[in-house]
mmCIF file of N, CA and C in Angstrom:
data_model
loop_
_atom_site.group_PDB
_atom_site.id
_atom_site.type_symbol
_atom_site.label_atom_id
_atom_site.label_comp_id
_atom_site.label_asym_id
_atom_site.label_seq_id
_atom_site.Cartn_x
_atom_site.Cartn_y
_atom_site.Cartn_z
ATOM 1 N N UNK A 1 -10.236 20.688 -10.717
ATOM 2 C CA UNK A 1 -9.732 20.121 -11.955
ATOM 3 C C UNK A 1 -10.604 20.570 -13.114
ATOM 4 N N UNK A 2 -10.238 21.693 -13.325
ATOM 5 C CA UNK A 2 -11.338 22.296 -14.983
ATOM 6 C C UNK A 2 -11.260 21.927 -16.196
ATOM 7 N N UNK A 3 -9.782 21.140 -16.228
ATOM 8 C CA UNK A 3 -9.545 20.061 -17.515
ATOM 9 C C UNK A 3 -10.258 19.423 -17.423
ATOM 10 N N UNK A 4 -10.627 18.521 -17.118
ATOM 11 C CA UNK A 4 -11.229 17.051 -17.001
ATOM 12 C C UNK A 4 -12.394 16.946 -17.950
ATOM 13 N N UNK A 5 -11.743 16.118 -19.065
ATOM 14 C CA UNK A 5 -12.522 16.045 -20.231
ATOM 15 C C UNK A 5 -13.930 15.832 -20.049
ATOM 16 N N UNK A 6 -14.837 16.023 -21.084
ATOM 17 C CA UNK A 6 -16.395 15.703 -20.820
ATOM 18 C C UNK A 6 -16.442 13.980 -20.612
ATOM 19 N N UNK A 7 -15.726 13.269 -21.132
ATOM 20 C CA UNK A 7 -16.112 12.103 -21.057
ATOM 21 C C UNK A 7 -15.596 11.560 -20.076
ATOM 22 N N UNK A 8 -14.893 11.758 -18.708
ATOM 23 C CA UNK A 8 -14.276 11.082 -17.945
ATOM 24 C C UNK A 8 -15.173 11.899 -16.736
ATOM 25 N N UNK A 9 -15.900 12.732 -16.879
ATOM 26 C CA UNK A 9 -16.616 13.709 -15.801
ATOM 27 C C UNK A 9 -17.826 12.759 -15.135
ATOM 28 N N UNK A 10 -18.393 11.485 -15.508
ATOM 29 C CA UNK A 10 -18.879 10.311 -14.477
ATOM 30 C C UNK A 10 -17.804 9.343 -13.848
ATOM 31 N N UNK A 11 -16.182 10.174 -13.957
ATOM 32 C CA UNK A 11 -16.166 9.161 -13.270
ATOM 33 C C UNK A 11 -14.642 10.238 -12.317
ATOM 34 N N UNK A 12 -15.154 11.513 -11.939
ATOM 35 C CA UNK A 12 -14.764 12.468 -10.867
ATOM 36 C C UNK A 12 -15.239 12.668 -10.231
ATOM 37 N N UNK A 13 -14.422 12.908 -9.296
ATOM 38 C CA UNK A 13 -15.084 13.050 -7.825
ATOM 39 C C UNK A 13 -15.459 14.672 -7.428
ATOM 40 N N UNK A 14 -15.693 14.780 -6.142
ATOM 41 C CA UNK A 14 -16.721 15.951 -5.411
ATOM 42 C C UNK A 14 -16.158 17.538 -6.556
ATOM 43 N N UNK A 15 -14.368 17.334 -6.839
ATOM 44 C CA UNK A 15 -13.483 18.507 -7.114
ATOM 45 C C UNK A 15 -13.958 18.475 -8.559
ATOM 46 N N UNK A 16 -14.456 17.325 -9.262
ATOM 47 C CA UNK A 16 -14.482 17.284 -10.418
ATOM 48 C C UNK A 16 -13.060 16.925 -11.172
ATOM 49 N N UNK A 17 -12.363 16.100 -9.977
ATOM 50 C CA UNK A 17 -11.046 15.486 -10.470
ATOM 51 C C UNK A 17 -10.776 13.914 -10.786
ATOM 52 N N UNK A 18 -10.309 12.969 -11.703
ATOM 53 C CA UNK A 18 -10.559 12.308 -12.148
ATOM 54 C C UNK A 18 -8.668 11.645 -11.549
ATOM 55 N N UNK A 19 -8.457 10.701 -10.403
ATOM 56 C CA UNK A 19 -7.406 10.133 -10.129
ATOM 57 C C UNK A 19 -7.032 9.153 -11.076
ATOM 58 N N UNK A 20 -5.821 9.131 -11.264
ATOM 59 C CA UNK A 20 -5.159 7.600 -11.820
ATOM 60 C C UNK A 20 -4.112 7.260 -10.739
ATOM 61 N N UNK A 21 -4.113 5.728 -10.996
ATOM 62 C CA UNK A 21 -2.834 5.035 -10.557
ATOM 63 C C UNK A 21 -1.710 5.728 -10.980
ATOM 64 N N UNK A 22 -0.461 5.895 -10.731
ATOM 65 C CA UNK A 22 0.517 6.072 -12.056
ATOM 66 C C UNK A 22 1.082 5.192 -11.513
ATOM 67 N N UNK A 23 1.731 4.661 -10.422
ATOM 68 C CA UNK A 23 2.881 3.298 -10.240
ATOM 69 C C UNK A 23 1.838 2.749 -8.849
ATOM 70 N N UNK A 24 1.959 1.387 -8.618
ATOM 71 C CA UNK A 24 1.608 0.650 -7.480
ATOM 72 C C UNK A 24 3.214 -0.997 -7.168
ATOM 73 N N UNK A 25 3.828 -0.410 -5.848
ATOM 74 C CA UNK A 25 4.427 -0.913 -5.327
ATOM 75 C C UNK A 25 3.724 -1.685 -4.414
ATOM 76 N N UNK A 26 4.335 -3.145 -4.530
ATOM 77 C CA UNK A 26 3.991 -4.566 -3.465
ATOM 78 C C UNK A 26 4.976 -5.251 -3.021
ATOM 79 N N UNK A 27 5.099 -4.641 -1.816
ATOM 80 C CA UNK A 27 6.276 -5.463 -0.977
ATOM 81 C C UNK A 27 5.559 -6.617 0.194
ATOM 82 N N UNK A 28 6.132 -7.601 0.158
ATOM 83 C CA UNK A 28 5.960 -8.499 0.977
ATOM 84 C C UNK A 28 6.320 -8.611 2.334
ATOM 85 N N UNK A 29 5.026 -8.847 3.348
ATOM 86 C CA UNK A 29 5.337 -8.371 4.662
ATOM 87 C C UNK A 29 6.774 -9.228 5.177
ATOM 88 N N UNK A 30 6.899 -10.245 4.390
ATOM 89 C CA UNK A 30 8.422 -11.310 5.116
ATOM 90 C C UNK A 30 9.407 -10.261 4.799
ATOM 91 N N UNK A 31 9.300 -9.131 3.568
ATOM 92 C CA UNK A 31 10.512 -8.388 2.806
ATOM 93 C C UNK A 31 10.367 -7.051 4.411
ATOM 94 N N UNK A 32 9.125 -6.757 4.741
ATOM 95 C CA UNK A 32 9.126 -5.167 5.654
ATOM 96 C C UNK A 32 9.133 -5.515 7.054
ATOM 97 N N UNK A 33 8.850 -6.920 7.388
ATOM 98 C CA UNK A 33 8.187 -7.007 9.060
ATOM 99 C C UNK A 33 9.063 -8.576 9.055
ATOM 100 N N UNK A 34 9.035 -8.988 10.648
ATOM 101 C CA UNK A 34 9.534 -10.091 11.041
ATOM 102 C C UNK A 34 8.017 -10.995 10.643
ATOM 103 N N UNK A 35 7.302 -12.252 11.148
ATOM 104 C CA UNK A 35 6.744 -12.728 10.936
ATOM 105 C C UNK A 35 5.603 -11.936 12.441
ATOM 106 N N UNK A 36 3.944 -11.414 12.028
ATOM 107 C CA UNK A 36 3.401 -11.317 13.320
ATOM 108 C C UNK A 36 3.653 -9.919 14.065
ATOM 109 N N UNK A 37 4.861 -9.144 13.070
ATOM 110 C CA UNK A 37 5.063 -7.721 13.270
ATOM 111 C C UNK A 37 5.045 -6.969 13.024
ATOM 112 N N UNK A 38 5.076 -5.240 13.841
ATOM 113 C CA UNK A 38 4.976 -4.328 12.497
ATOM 114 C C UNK A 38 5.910 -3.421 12.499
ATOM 115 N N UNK A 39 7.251 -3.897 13.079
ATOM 116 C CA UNK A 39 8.338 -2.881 13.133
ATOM 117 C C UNK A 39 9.290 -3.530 11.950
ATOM 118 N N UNK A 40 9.591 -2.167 11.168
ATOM 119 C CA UNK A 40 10.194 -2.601 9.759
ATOM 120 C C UNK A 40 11.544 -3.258 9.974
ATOM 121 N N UNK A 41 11.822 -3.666 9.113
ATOM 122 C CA UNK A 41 13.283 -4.825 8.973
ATOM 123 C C UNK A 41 14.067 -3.437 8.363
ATOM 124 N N UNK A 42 15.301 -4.190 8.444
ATOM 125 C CA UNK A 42 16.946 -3.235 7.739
ATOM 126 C C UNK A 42 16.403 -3.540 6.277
ATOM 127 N N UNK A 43 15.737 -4.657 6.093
ATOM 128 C CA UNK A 43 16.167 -4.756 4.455
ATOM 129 C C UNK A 43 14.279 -4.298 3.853
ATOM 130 N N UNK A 44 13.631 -3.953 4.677
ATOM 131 C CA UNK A 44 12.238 -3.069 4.496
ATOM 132 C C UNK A 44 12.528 -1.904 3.971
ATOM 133 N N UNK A 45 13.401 -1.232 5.092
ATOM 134 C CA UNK A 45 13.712 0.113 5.117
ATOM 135 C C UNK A 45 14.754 0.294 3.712
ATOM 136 N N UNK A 46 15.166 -0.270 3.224
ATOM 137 C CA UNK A 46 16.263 0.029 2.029
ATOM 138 C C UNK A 46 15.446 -0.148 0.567
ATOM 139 N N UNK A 47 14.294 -0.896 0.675
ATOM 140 C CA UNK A 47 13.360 -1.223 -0.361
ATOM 141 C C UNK A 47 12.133 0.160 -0.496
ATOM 142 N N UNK A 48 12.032 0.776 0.938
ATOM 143 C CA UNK A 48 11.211 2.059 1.080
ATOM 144 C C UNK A 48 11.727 3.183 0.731
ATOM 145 N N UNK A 49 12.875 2.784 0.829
ATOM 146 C CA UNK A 49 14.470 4.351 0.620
ATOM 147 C C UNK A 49 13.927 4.421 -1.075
ATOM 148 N N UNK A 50 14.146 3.095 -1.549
ATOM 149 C CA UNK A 50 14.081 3.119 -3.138
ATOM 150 C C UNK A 50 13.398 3.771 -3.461
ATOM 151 N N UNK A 51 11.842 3.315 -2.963
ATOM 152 C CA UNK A 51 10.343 3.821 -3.273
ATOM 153 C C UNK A 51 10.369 5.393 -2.652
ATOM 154 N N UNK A 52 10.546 5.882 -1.632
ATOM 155 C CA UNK A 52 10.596 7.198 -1.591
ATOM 156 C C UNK A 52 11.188 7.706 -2.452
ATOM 157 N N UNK A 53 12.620 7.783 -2.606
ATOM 158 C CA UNK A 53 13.887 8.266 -3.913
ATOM 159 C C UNK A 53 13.117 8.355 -5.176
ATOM 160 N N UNK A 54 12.396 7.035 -5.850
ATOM 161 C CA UNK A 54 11.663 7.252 -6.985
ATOM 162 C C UNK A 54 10.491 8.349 -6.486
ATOM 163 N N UNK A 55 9.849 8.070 -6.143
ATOM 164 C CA UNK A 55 8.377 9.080 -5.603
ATOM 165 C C UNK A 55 8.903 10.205 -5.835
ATOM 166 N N UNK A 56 9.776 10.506 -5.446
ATOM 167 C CA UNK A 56 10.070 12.376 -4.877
ATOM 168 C C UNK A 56 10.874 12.442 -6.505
ATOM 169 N N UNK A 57 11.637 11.696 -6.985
ATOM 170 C CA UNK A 57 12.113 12.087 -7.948
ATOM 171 C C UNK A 57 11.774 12.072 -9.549
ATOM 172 N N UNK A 58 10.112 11.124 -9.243
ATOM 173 C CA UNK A 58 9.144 11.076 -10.518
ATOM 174 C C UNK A 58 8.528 12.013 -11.200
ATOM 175 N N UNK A 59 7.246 11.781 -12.149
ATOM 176 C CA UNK A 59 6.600 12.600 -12.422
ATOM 177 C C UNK A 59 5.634 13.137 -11.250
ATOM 178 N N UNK A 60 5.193 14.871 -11.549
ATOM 179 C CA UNK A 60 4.088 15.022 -10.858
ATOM 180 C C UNK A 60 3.471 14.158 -9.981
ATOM 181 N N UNK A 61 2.481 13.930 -9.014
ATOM 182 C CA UNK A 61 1.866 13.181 -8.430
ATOM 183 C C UNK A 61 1.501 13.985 -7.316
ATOM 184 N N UNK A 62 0.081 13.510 -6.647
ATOM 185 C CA UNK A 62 -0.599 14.423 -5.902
ATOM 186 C C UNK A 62 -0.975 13.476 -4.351
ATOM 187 N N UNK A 63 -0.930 11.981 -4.341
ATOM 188 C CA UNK A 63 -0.747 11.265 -3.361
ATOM 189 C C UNK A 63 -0.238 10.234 -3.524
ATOM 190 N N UNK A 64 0.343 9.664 -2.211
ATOM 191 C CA UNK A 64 0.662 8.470 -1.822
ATOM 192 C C UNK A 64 0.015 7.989 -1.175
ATOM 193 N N UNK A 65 -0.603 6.565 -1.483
ATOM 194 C CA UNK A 65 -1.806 5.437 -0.722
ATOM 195 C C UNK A 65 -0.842 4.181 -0.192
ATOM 196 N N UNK A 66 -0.732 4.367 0.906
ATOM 197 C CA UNK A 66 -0.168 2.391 1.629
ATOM 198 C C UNK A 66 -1.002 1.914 2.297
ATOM 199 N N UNK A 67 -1.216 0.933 1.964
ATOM 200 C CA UNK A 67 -2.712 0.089 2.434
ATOM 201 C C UNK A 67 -1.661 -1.211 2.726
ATOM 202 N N UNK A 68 -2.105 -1.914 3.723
ATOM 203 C CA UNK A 68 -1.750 -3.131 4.724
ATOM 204 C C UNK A 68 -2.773 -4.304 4.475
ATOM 205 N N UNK A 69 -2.252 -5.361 3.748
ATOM 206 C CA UNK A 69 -2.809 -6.334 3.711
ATOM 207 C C UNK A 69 -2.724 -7.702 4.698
ATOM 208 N N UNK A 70 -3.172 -8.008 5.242
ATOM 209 C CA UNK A 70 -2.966 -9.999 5.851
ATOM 210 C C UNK A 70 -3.307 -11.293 5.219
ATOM 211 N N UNK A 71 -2.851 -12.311 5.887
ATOM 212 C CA UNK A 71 -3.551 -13.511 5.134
ATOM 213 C C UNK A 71 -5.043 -13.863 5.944
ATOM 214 N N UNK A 72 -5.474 -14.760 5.646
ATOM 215 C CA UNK A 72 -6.343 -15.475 6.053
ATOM 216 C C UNK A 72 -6.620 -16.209 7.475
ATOM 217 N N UNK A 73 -5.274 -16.002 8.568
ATOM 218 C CA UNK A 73 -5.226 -16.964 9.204
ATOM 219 C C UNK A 73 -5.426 -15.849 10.224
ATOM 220 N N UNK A 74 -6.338 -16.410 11.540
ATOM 221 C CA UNK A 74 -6.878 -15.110 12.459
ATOM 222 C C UNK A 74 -7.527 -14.652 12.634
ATOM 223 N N UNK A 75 -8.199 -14.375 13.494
ATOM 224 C CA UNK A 75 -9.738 -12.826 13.670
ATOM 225 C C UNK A 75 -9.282 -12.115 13.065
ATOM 226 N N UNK A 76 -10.653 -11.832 12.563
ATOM 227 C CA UNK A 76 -11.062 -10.511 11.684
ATOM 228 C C UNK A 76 -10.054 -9.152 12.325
ATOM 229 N N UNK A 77 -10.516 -9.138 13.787
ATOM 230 C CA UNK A 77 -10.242 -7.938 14.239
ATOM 231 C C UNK A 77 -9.101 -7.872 14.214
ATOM 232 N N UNK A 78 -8.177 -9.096 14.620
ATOM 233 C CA UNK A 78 -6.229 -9.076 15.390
ATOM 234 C C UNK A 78 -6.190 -8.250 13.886
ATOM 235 N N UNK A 79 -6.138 -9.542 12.374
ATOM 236 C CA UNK A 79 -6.253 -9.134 11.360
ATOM 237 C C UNK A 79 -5.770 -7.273 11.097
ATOM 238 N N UNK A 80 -6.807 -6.738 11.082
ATOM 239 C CA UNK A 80 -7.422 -5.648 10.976
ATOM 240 C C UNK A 80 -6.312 -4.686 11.721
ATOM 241 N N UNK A 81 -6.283 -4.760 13.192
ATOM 242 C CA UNK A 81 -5.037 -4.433 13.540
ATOM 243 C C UNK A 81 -4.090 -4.533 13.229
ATOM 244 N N UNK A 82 -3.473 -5.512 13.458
ATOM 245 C CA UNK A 82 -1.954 -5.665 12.260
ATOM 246 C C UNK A 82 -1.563 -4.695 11.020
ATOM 247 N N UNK A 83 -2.685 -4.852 10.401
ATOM 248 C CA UNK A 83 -2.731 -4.348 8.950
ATOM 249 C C UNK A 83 -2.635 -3.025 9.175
ATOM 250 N N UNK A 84 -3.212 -2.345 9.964
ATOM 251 C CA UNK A 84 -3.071 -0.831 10.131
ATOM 252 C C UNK A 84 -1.387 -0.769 10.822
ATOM 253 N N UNK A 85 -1.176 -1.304 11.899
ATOM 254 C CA UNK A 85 -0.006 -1.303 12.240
ATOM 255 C C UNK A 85 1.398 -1.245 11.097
ATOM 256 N N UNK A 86 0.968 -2.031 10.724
ATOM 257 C CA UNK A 86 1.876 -2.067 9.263
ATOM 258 C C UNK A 86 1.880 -0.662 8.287
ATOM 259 N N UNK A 87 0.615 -0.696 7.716
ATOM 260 C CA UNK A 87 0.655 0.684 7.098
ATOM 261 C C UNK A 87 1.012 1.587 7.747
ATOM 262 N N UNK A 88 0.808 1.591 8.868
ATOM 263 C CA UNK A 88 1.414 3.310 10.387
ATOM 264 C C UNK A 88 2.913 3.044 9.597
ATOM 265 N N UNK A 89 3.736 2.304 9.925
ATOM 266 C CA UNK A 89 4.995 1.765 10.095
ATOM 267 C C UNK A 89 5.592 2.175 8.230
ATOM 268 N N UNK A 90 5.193 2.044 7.347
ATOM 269 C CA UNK A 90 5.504 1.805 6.269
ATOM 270 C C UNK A 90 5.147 3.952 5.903
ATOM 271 N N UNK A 91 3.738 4.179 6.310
ATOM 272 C CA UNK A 91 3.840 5.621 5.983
ATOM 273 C C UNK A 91 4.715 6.592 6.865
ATOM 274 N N UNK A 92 5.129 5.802 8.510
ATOM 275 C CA UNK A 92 5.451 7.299 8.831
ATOM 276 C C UNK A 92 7.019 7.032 8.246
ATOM 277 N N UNK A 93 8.004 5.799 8.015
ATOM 278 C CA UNK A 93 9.054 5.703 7.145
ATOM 279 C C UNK A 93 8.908 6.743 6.182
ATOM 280 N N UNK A 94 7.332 6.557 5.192
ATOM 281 C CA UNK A 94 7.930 7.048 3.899
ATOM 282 C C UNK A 94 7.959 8.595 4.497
ATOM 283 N N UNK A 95 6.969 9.314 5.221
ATOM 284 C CA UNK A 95 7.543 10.546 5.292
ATOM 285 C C UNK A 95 8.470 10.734 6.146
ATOM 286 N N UNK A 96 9.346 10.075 6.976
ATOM 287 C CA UNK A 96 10.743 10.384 7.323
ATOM 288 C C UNK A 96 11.752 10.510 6.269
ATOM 289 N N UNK A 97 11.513 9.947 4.758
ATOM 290 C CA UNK A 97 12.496 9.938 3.733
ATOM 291 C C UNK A 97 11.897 10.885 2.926
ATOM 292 N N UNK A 98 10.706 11.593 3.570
ATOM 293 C CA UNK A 98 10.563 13.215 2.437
ATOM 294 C C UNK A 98 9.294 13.012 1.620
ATOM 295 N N UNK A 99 8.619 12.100 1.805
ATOM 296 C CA UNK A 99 7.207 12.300 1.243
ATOM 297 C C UNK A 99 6.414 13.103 2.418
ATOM 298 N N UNK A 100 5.575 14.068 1.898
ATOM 299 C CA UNK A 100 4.877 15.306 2.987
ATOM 300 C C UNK A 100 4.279 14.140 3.588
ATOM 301 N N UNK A 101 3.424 14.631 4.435
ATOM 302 C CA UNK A 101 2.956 14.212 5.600
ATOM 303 C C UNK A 101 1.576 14.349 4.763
ATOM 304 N N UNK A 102 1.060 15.464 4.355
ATOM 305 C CA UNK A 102 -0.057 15.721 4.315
ATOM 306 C C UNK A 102 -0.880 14.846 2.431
ATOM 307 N N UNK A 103 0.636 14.214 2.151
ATOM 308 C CA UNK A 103 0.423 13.699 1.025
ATOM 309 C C UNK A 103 -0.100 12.579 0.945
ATOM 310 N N UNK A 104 0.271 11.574 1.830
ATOM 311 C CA UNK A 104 -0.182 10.393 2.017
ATOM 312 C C UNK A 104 -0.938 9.926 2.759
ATOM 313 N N UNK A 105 -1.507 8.523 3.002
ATOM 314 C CA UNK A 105 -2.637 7.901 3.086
ATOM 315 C C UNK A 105 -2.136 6.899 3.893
ATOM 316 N N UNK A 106 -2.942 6.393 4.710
ATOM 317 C CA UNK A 106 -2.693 4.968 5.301
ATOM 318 C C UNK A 106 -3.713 4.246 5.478
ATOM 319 N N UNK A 107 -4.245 2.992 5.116
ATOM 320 C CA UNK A 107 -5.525 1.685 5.438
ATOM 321 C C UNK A 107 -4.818 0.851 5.815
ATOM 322 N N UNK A 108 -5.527 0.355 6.399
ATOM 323 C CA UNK A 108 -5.269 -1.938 7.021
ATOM 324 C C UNK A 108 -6.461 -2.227 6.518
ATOM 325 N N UNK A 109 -6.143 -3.112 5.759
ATOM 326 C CA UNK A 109 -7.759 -3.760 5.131
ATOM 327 C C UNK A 109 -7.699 -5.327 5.337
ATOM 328 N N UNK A 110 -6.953 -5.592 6.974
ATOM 329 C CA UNK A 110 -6.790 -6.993 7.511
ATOM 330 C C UNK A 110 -6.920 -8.083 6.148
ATOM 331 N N UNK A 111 -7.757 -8.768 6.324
ATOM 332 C CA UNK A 111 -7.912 -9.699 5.639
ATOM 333 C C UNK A 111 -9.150 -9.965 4.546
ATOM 334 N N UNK A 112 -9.341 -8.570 4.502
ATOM 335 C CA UNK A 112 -10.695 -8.153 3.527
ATOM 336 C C UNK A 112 -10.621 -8.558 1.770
ATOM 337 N N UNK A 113 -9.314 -8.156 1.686
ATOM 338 C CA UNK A 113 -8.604 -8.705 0.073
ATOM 339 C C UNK A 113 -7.993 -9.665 -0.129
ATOM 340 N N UNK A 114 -8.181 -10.577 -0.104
ATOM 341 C CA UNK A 114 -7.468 -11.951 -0.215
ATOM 342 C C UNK A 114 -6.876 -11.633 -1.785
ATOM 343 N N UNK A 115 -5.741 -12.099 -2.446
ATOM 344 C CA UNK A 115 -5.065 -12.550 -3.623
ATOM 345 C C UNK A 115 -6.071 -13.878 -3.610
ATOM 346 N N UNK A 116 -6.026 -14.227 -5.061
ATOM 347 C CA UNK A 116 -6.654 -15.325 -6.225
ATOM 348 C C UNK A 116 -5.687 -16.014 -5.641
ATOM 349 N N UNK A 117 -5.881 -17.379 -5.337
ATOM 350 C CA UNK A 117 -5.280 -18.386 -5.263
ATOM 351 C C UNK A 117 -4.148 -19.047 -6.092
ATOM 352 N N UNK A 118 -3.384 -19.080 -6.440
ATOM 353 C CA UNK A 118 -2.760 -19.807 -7.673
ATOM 354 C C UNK A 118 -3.119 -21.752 -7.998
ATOM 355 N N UNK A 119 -3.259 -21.970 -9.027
ATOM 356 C CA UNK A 119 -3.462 -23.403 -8.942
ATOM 357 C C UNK A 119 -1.800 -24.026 -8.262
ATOM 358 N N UNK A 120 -2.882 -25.553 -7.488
ATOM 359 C CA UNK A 120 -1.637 -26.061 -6.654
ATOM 360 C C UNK A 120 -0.485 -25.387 -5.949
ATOM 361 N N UNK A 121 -1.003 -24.176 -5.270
ATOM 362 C CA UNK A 121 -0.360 -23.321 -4.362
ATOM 363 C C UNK A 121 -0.358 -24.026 -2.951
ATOM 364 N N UNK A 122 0.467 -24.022 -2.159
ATOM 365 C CA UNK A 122 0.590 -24.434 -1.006
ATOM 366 C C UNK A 122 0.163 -23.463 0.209
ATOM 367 N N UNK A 123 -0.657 -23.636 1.189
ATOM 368 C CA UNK A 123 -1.139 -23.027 1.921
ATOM 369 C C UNK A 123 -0.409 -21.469 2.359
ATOM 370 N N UNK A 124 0.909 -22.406 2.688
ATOM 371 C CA UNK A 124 2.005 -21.594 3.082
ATOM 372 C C UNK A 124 2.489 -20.404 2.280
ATOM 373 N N UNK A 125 2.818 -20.634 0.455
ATOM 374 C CA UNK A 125 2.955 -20.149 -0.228
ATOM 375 C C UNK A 125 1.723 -18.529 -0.150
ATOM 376 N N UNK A 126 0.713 -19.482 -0.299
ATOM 377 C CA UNK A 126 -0.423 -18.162 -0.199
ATOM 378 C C UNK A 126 -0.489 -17.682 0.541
ATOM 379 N N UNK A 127 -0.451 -18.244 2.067
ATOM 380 C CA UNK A 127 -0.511 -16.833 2.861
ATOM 381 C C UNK A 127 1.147 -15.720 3.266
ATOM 382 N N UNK A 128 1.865 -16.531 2.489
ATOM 383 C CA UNK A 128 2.844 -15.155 2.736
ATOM 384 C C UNK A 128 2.762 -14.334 1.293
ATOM 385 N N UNK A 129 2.019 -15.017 0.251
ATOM 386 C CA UNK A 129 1.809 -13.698 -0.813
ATOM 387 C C UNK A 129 0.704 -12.712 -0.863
ATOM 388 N N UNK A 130 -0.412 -13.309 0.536
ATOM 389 C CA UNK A 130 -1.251 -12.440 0.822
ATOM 390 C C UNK A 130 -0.765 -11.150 2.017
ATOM 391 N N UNK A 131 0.260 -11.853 2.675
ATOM 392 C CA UNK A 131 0.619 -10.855 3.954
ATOM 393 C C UNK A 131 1.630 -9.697 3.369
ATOM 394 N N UNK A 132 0.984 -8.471 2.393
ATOM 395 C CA UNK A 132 1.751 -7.059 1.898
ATOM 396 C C UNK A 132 1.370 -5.876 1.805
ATOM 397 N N UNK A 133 1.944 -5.155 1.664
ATOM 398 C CA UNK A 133 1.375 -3.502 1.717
ATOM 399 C C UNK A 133 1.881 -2.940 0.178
ATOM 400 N N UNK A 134 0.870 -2.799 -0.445
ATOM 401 C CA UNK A 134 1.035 -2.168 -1.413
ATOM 402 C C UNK A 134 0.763 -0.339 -1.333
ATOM 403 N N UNK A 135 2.060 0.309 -2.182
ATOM 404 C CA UNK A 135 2.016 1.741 -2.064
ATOM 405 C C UNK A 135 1.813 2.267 -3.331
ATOM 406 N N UNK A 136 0.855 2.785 -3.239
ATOM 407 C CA UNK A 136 0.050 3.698 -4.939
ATOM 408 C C UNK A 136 0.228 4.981 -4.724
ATOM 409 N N UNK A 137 0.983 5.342 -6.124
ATOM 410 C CA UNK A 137 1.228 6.765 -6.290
ATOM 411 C C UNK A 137 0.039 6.912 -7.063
ATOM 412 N N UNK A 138 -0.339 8.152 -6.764
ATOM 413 C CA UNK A 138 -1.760 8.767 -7.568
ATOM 414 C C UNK A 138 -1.281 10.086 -7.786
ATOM 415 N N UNK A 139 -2.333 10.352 -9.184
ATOM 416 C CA UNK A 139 -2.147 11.755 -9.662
ATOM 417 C C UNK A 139 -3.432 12.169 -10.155
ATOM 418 N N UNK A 140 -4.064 13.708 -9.663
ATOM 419 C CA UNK A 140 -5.202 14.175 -10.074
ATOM 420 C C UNK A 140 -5.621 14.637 -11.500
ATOM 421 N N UNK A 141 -6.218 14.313 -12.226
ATOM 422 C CA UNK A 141 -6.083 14.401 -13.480
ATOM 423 C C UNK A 141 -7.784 15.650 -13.742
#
């Protein structure tokens, strides 16, 4: 990246390339998975169709990141599993609908990121807004 202005050059990496977000998608594991699973639903797969369709048909962009989130409830480790399971499930979809293979990314970061609580949230409430996989389009700048 030989653009990369003088002032953004503390904050590029090894290439001397400086990533941005450009879109971050959050689907809810009740919207992609049954409850406890990681094989996608009919109505997962039609919400991923979207997100691929836009991806491939956006601006530029140089990766796709899906990272697997959980709630709170569980070992660390089951946790941890799951979460990767999920992301497997959600990336090898997106490249069956035409995102490269070599473009995207997959993490489970189990239960490492919890969401902020909302005031007077119900247990229940929070842990199904913690259980999602968010997908970040990135572009090398």
């Amino acid at each position: 990246c030989p653009n990369t202005p003088p002032e953004l050059k503390d904050k590029a990496d090894a290439e001397g390339c400086v990533e941005e977000v450009i879109s971050t998608k959050t689907l809810t594991a009740a919207t992609l998975f049954d409850f406890d699973k990681a094989v996608l639903k009919s109505e997962g797969k039609q919400e991923l169709d979207k997100i691929a369709a836009d991806t491939l048909a956006g601006k530029e962009w140089d990766r796709v990141d899906v990272v697997g989130h959980t709630d709170r409830v569980g070992s660390d480790k089951y946790n941890q599993g799951l979460s990767e399971k999920r992301a497997k499930a959600v990336s090898d979809y997106l490249i069956s609908r035409g995102i490269p293979a070599d473009k995207i990314t997959r993490e489970g970061r189990g239960k490492r990121e919890l969401l902020p609580r909302e005031p007077g949230e119900s247990s229940k409430t929070y842990d199904a807004r913690c259980r999602r996989v968010e997908i970040k389009t990135v572009v090398k700048q």
